[in-house]
CSV table of C-alpha atoms and ligand atoms in Angstrom, one decimal:
chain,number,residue,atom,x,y,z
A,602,UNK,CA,-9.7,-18.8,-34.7
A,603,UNK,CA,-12.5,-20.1,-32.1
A,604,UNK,CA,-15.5,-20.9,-33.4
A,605,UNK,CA,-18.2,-22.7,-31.2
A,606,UNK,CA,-20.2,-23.7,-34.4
A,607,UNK,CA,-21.4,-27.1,-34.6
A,608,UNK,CA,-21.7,-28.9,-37.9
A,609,UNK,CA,-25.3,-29.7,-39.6
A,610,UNK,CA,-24.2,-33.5,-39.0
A,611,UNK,CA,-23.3,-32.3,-35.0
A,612,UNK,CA,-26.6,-30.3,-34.8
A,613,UNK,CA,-28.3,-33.7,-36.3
A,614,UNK,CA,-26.7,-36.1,-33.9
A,615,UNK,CA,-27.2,-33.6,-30.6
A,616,UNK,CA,-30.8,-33.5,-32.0
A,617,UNK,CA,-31.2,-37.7,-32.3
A,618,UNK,CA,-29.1,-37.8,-28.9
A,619,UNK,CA,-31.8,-35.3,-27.1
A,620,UNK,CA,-35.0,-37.0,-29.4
A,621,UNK,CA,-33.7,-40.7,-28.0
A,622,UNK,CA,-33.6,-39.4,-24.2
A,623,UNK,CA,-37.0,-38.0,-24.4
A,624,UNK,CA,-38.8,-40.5,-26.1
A,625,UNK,CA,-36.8,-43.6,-24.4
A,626,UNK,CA,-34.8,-42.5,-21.6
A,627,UNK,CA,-36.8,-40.3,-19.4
A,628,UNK,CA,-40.0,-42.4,-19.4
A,629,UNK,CA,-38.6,-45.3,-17.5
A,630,UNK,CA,-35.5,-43.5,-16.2
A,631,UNK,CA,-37.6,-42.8,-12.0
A,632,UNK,CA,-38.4,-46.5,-12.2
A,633,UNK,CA,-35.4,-48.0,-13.4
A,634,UNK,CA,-34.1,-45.4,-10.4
A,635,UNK,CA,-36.4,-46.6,-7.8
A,636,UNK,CA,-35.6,-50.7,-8.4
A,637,UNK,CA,-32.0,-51.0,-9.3
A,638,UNK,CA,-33.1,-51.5,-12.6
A,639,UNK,CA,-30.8,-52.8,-16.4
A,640,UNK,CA,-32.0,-51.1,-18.9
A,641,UNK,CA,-31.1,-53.8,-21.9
A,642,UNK,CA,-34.0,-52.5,-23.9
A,643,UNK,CA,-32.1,-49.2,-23.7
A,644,UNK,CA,-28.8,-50.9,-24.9
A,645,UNK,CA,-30.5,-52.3,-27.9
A,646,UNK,CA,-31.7,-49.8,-29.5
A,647,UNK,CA,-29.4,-47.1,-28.8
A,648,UNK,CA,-27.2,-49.7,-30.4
A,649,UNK,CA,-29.8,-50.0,-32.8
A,650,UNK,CA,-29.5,-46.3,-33.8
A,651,UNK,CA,-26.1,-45.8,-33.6
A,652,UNK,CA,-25.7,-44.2,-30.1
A,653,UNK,CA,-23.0,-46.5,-28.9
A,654,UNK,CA,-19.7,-47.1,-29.6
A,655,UNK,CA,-19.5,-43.8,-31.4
A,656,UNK,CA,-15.5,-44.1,-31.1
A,657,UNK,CA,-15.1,-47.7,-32.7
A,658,UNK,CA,-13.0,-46.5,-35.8
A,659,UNK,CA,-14.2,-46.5,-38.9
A,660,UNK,CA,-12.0,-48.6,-40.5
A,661,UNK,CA,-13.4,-51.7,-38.0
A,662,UNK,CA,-16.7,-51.5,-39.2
A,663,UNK,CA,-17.3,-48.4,-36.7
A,664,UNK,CA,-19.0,-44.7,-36.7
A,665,UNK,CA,-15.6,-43.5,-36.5
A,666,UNK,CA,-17.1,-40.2,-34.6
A,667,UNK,CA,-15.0,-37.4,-32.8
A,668,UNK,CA,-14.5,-36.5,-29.2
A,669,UNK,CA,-16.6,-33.0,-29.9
A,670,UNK,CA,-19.1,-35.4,-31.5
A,671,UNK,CA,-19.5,-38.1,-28.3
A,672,UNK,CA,-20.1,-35.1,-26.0
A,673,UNK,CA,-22.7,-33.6,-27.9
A,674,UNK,CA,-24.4,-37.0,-27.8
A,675,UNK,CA,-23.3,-37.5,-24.1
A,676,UNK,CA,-24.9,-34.6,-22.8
A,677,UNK,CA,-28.1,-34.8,-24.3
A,678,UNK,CA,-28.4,-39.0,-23.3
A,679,UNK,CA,-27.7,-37.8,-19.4
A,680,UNK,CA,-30.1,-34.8,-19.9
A,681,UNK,CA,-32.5,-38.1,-19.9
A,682,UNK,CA,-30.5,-40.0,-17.3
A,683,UNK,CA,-27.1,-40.2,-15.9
A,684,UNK,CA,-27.3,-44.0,-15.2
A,685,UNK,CA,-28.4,-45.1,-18.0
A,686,UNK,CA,-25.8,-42.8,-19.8
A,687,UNK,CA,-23.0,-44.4,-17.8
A,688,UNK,CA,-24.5,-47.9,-18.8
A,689,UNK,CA,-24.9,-47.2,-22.5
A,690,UNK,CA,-21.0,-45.1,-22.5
A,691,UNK,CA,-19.2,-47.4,-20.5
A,692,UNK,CA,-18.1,-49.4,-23.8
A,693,UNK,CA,-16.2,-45.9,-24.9
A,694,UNK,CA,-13.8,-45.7,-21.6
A,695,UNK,CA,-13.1,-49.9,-22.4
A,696,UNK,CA,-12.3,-49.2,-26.0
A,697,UNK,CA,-10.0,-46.3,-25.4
A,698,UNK,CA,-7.3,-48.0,-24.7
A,699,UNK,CA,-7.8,-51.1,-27.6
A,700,UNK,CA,-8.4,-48.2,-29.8
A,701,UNK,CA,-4.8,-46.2,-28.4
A,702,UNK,CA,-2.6,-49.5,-28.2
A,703,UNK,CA,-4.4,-52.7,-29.7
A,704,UNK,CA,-3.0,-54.6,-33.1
A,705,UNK,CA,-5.0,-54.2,-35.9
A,706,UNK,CA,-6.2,-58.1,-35.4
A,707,UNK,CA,-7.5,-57.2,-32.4
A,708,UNK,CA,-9.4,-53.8,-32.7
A,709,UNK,CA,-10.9,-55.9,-35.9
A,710,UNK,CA,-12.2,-59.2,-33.4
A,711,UNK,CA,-13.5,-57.0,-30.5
A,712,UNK,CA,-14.7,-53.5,-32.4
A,713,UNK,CA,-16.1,-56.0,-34.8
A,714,UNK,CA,-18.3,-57.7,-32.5
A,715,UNK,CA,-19.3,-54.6,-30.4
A,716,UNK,CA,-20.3,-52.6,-33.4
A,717,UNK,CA,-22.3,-56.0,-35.0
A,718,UNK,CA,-24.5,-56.6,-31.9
A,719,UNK,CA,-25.2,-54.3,-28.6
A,720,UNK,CA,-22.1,-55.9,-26.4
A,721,UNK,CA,-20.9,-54.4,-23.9
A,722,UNK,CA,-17.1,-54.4,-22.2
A,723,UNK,CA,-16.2,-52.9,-18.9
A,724,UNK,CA,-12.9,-50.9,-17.7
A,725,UNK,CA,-11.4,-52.5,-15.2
A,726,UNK,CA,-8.4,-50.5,-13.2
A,727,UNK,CA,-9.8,-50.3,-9.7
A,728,UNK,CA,-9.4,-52.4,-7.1
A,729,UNK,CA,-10.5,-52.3,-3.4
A,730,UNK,CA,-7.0,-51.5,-2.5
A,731,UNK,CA,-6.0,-49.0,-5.5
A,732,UNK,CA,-8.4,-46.2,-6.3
A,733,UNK,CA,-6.8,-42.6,-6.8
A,734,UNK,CA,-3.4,-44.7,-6.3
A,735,UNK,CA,-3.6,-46.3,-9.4
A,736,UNK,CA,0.0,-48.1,-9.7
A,737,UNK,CA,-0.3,-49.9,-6.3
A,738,UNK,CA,-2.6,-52.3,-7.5
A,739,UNK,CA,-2.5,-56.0,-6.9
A,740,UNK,CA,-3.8,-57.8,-9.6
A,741,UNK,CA,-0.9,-59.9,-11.7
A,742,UNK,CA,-0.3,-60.6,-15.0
A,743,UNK,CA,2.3,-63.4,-15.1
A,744,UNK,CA,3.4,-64.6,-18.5
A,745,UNK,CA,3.3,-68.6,-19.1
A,746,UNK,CA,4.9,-69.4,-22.3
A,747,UNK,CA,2.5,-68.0,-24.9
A,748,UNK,CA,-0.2,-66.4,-22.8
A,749,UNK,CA,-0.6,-64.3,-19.6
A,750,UNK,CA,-2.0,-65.6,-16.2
A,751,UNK,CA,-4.4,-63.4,-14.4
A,752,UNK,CA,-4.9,-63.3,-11.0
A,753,UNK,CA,-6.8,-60.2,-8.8
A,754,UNK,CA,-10.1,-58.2,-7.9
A,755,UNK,CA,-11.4,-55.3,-9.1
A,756,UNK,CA,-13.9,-53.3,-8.1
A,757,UNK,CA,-16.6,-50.4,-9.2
A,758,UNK,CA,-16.8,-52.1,-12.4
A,759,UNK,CA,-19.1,-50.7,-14.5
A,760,UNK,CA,-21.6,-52.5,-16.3
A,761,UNK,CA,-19.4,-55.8,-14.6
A,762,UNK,CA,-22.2,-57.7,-14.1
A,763,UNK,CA,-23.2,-57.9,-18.3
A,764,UNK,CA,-19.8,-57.4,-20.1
A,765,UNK,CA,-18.3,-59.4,-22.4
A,766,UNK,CA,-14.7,-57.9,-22.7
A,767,UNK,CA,-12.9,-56.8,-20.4
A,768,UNK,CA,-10.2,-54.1,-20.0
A,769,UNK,CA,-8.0,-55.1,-17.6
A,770,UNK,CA,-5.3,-53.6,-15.6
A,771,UNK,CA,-3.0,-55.6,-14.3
A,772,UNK,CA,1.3,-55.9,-12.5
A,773,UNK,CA,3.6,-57.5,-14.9
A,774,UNK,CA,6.2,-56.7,-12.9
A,775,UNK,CA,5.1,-55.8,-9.6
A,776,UNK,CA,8.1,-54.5,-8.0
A,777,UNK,CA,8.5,-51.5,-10.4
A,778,UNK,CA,5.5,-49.3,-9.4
A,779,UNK,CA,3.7,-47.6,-12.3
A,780,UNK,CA,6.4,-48.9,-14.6
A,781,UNK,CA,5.4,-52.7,-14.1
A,782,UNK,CA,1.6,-51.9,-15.5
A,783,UNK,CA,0.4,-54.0,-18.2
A,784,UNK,CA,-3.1,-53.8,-19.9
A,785,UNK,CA,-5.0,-56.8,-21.6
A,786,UNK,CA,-7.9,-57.4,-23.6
A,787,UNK,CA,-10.0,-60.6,-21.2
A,788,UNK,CA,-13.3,-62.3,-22.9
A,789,UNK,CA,-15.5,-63.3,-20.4
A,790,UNK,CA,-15.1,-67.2,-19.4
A,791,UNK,CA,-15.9,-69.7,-16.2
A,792,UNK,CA,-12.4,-67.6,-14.5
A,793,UNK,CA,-14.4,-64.7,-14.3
A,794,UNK,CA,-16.6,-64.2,-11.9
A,795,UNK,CA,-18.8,-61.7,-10.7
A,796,UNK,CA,-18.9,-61.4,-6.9
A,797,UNK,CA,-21.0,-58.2,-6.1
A,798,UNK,CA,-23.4,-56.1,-7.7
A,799,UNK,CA,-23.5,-52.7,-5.6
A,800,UNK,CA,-26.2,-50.9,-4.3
A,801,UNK,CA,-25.9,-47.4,-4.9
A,802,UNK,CA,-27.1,-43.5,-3.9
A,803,UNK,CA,-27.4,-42.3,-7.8
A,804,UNK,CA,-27.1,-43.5,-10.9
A,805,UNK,CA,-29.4,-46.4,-10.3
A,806,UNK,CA,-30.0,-47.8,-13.3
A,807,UNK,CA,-25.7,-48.4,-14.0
A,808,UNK,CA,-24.9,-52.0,-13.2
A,809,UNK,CA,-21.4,-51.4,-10.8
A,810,UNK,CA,-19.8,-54.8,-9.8
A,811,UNK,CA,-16.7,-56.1,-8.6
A,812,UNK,CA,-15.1,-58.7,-10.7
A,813,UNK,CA,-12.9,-61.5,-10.1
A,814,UNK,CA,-10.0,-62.7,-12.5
A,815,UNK,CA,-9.0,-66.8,-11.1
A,816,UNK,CA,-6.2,-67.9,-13.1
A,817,UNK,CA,-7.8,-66.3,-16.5
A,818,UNK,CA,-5.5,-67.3,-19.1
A,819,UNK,CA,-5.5,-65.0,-21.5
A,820,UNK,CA,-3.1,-65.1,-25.0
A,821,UNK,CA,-0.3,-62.6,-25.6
A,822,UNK,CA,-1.9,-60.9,-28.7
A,823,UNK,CA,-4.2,-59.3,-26.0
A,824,UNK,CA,-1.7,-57.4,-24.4
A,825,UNK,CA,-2.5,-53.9,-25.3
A,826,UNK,CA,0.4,-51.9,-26.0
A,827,UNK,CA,3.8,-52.9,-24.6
A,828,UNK,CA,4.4,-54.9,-21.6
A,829,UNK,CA,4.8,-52.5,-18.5
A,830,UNK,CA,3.4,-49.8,-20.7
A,831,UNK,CA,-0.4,-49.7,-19.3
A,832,UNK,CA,0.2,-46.9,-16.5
A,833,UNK,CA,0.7,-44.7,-19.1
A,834,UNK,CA,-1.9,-46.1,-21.5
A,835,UNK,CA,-4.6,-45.6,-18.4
A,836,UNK,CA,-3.7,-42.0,-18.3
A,837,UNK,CA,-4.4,-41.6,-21.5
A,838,UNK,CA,-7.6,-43.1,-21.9
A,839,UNK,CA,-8.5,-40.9,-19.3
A,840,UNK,CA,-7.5,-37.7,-21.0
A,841,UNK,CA,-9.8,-39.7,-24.1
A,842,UNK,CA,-12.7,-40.0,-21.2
A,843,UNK,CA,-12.7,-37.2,-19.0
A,844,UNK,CA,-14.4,-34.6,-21.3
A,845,UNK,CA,-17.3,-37.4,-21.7
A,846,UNK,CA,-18.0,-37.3,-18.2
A,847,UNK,CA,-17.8,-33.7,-18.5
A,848,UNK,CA,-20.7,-33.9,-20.4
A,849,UNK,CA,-22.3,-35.9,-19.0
A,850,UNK,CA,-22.0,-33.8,-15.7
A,851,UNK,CA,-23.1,-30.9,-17.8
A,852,UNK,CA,-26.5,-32.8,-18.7
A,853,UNK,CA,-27.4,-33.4,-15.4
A,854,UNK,CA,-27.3,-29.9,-14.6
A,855,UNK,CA,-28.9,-28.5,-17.7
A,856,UNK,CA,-31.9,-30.6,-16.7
A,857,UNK,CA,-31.8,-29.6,-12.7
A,858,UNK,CA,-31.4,-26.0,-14.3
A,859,UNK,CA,-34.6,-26.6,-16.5
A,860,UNK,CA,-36.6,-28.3,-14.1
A,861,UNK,CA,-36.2,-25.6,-11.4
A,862,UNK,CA,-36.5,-23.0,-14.0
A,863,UNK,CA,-39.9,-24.6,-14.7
A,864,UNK,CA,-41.2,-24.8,-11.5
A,865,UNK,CA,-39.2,-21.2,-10.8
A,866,UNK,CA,-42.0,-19.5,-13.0
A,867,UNK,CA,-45.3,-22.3,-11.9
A,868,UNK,CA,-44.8,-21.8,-7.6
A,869,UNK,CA,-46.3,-18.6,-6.1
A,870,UNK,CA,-45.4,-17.8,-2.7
A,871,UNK,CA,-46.0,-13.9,-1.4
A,872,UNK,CA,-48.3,-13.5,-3.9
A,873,UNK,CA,-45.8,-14.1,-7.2
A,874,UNK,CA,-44.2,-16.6,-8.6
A,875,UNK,CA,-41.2,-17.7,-6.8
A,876,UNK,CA,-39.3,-16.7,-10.0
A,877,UNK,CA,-40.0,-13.1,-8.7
A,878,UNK,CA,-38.3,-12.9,-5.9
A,879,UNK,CA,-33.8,-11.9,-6.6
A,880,UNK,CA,-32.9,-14.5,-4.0
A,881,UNK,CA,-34.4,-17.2,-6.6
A,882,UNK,CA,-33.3,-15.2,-9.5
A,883,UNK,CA,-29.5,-14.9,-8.3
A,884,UNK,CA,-29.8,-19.0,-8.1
A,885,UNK,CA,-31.0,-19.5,-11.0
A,886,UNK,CA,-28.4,-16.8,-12.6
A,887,UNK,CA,-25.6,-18.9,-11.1
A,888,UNK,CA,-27.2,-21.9,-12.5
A,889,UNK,CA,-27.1,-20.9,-15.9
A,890,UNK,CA,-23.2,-19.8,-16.1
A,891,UNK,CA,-22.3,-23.1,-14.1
A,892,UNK,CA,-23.8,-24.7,-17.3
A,893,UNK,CA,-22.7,-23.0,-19.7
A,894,UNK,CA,-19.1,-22.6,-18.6
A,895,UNK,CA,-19.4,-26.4,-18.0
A,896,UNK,CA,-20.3,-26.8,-21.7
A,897,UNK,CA,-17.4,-24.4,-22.6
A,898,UNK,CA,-14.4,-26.5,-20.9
A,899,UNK,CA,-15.9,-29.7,-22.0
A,900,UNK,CA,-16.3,-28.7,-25.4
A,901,UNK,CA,-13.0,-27.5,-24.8
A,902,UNK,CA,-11.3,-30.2,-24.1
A,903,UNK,CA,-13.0,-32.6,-27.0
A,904,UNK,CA,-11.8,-30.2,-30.0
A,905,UNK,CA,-8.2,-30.5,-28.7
A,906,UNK,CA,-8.6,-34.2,-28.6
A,907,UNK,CA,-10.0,-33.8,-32.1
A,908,UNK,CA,-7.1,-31.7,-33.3
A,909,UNK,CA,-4.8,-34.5,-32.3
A,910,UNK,CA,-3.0,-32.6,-29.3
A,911,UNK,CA,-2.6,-33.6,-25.8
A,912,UNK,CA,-5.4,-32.6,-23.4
A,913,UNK,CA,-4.7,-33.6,-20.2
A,914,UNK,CA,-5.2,-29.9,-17.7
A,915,UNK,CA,-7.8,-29.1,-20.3
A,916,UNK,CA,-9.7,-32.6,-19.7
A,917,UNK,CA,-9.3,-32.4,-15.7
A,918,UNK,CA,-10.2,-29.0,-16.1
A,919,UNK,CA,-13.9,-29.9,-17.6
A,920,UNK,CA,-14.0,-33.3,-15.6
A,921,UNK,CA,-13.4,-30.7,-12.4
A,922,UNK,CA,-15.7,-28.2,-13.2
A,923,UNK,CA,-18.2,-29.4,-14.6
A,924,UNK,CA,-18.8,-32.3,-11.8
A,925,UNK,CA,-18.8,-29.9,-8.7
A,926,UNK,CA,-20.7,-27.8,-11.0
A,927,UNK,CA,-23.6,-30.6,-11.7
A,928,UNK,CA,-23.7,-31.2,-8.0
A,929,UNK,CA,-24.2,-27.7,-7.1
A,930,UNK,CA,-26.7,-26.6,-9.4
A,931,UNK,CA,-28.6,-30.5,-8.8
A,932,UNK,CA,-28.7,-29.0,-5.1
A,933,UNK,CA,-29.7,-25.5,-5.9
A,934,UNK,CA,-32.8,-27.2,-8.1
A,935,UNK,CA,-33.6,-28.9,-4.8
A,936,UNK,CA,-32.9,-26.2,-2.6
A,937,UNK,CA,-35.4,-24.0,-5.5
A,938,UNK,CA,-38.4,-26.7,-5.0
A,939,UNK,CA,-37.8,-26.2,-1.4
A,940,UNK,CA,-39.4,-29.1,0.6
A,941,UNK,CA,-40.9,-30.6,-2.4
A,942,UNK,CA,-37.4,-31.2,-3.5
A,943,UNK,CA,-36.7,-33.5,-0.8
A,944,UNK,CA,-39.7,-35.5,-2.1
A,945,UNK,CA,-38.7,-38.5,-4.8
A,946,UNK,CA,-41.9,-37.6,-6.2
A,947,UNK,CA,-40.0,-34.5,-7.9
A,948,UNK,CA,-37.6,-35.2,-10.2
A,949,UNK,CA,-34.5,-32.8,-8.8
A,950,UNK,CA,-34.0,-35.3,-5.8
A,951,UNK,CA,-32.8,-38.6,-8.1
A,952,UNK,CA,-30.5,-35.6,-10.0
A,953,UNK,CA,-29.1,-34.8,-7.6
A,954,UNK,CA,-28.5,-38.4,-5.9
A,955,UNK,CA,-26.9,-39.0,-9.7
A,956,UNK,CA,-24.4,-36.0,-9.6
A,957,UNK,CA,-22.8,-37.3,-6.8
A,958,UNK,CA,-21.1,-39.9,-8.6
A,959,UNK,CA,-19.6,-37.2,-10.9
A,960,UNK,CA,-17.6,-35.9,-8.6
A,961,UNK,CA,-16.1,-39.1,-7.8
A,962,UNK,CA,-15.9,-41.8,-11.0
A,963,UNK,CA,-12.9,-41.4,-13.3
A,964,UNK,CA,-10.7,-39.6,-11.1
A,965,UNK,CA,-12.1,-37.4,-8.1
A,966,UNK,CA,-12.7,-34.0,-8.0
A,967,UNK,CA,-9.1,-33.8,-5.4
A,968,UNK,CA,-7.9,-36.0,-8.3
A,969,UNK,CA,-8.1,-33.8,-11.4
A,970,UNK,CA,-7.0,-30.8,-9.3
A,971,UNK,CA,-3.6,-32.6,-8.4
A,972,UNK,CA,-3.5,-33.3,-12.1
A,973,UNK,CA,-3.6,-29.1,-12.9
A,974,UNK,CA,-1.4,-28.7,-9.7
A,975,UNK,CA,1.3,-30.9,-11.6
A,976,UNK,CA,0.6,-29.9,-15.6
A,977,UNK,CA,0.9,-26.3,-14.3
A,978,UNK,CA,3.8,-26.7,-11.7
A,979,UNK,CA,5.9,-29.3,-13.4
A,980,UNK,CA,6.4,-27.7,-17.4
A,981,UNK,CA,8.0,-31.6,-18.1
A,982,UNK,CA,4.5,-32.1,-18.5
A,983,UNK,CA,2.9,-29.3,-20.1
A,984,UNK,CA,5.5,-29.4,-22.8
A,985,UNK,CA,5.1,-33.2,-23.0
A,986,UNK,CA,4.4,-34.5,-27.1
A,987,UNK,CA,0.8,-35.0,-27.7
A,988,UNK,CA,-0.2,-38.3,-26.9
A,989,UNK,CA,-1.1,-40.7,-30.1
B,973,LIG,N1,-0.5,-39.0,-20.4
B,973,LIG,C1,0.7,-39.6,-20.6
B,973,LIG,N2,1.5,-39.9,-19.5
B,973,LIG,C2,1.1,-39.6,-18.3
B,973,LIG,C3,-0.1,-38.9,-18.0
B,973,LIG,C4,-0.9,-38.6,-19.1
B,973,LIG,N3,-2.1,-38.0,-18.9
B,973,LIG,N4,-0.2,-38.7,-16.7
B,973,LIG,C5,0.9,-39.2,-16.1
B,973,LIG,N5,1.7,-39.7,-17.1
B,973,LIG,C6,3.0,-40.4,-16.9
B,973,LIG,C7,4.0,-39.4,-16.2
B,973,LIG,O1,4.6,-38.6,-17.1
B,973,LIG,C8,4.9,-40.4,-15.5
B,973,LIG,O2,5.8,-40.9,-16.5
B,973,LIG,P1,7.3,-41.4,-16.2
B,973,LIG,O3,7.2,-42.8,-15.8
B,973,LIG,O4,8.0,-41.3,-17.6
B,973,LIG,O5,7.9,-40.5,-15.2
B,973,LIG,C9,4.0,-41.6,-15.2
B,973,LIG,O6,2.9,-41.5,-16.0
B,973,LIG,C10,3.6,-41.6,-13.7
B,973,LIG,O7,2.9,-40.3,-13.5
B,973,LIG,P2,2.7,-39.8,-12.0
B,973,LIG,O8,4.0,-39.8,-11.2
B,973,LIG,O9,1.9,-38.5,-12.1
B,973,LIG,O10,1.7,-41.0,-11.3
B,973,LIG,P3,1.0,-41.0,-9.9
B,973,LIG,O11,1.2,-42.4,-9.4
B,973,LIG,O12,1.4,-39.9,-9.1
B,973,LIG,O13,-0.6,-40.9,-10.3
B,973,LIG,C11,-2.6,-39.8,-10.8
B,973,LIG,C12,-1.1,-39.8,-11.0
B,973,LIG,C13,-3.1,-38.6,-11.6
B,973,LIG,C14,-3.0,-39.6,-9.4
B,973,LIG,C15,-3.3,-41.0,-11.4
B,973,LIG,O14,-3.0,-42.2,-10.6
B,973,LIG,C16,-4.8,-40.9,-11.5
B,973,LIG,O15,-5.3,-40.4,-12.5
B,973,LIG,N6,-5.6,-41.5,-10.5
B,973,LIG,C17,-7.0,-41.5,-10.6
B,973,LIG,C18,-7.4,-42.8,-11.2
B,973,LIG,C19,-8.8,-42.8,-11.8
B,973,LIG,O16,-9.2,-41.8,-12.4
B,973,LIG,N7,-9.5,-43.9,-11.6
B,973,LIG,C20,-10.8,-44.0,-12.2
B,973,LIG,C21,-11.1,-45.4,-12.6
B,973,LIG,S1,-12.2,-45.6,-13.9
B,973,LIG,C22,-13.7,-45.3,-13.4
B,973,LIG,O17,-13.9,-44.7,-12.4
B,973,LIG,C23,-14.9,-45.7,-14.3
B,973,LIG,C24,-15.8,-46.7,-13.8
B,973,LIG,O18,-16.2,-47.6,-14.5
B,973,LIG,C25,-16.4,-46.5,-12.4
């Protein structure tokens, strides 16, 4: 049976989620924008309220929330902002894999401390060399008694620059491609430095660094999963992840949607509001279906996650369409408030500066359709075991 009815405790969270990014998120969201901004007050109470680390299991002291759950909450945050979105849900992409691979001593020290106090860990799998080519990456993990060596850079990291932990992706055994990937758990230290904080087009108020690893020692109970094991482990936090951007994509363009809706029905040109004319009311038309099937993938891909079974087309099918989705309508608002639009006075431009990023974090839009190319043309795939 499908049944697109949310839960009295889904309808609360979406409603604390959409309350949080009006009341704290939009006010500062074209300043933090404008300056490069961190929004730590942000962090703190979101923490504070229970709008972080919704995924931290419950048996660790976490909310122990569902996939379905984290994009209802998702959407609304980026409805607010994008950038501050990615900032306050970068922690979910780190945990994914601890949550998927790490020993129960483990997920206990670092869930612990991120539920306790608003910390914040960062995913670390690309490097300046190894972006859509995950498994040539350079980065090595060489094992020294009872702890592993690291040595590397990586680069986009989000929220880099304030992290704590980090999830880190490194060659165990570097002559056997994707099969010599190994992921560890890193807290921060004097090996880890931060060498660049980037500038960016969107998404503003994220912090995006690249990090350096300088013979971090790091012991063997932080090796996630099994040695030569993480390839597969980074795919499947991704599948975990993917329907989170998703959503997030889908909030930008539910707000570009409203705004131009808005302004749609308030700008007269000809004598009638704009909203009048069919050439504005085909655009807007278009708008509304991109977000709403958007919404429908996405939500999509979260209740299969939920129901334990293995997402991975469904995932790159949201992550897909609802990025090039976010972009188009972000540029449609613009293209609605005409020159105005062009004008960072009016709030469609920074959207649609933000959606760009959509289309290219966690695996590119050319990324997730050679994902569907492959889970439809190769059925080894499609008829693969769900993953844990
Ligand atoms: N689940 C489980 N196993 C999977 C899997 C999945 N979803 N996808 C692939 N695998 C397995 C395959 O079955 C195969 O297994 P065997 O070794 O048993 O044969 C193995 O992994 C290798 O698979 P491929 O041959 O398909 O690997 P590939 O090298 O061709 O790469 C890819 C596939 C889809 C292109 C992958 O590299 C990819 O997703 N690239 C994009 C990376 C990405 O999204 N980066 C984003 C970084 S994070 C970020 O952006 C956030 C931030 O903070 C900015």
């Amino acid at each position: 049976m499908v049944d697109f009815t949310l839960t009295d405790e889904q309808i609360a969270l979406r409603e604390l989620a959409h309350d949080f990014a009006e009341k704290e998120i939009r006010p500062v969201a074209w300043e933090l924008d404008k300056d490069g901004g961190w929004p730590q007050d942000i962090i703190n109470k979101a923490h504070e309220v229970g709008l972080m680390n919704t995924h931290a299991p419950e048996r660790f002291g976490g909310p122990g929330l569902g996939y379905l759950d984290g994009c209802l909450i998702e959407e609304e945050l980026a409805w607010g902002c994008s950038g501050i979105t990615t900032s306050l849900g970068a922690n979910g992409l780190a945990s994914a894999p601890i949550a998927l691979g790490g020993s129960d001593e483990v997920q206990d020290e670092f869930f612990g401390e991120l539920v306790a106090e608003p910390k914040l860990a960062s995913f670390c799998l690309t490097e300046p060399g190894a972006g859509s080519d995950v498994s040539s990456m350079r980065t090595r993990a060489e094992k020294k008694g009872d702890k592993y060596v690291l040595n590397g850079q990586k680069c986009f990291i989000t929220n880099g620059t304030y992290a704590d932990w980090y999830t880190v992706y490194a060659k165990t055994d570097p002559d056997a491609g994707h099969r010599g990937m190994s992921c560890f758990l890193v807290r921060r230290d004097d090996t880890v430095v931060i060498d660049k904080k980037e500038d960016k087009m969107g998404q503003r108020a994220s912090n995006t660094a690249t990090v350096t690893f300088n013979d971090t020692e790091v012991d063997a109970k932080y090796l996630i999963g099994e040695e030569n094991k993480g390839f597969k482990l980074a795919m499947m936090t991704l599948d975990r992840t993917r329907p989170g951007v998703a959503a997030m994509a889908t909030g930008i363009a539910q707000a570009a949607f409203e705004y131009a809706t808005e302004y749609s029905k308030e700008r007269v040109q000809f004598g009638v509001p704009i909203a009048m004319h069919q050439a504005i009311q085909f655009m807007i038309a278009d708008m509304a279906t991109k977000v709403h099937l958007s919404r429908l993938a996405t939500w999509n891909s979260a209740v299969l996650l939920d129901q334990g079974k293995r997402n991975t087309i469904e995932s790159s099918h949201a992550k897909r369409f609802a990025s090039d989705s976010a972009m188009e309508v972000a540029t449609d608002a613009v293209q609605v408030y005409g020159g105005y639009g062009f004008i960072k006075e009016y709030p469609v431009e920074k959207l649609m500066r933000d959606a760009k990023i959509m289309q290219l974090y966690e695996g590119t839009s050319q990324i997730q359709r050679l994902v569907i190319a492959r889970e439809t043309l190769l059925p080894r795939r499609a008829e693969a075991p769900a993953a844990a």
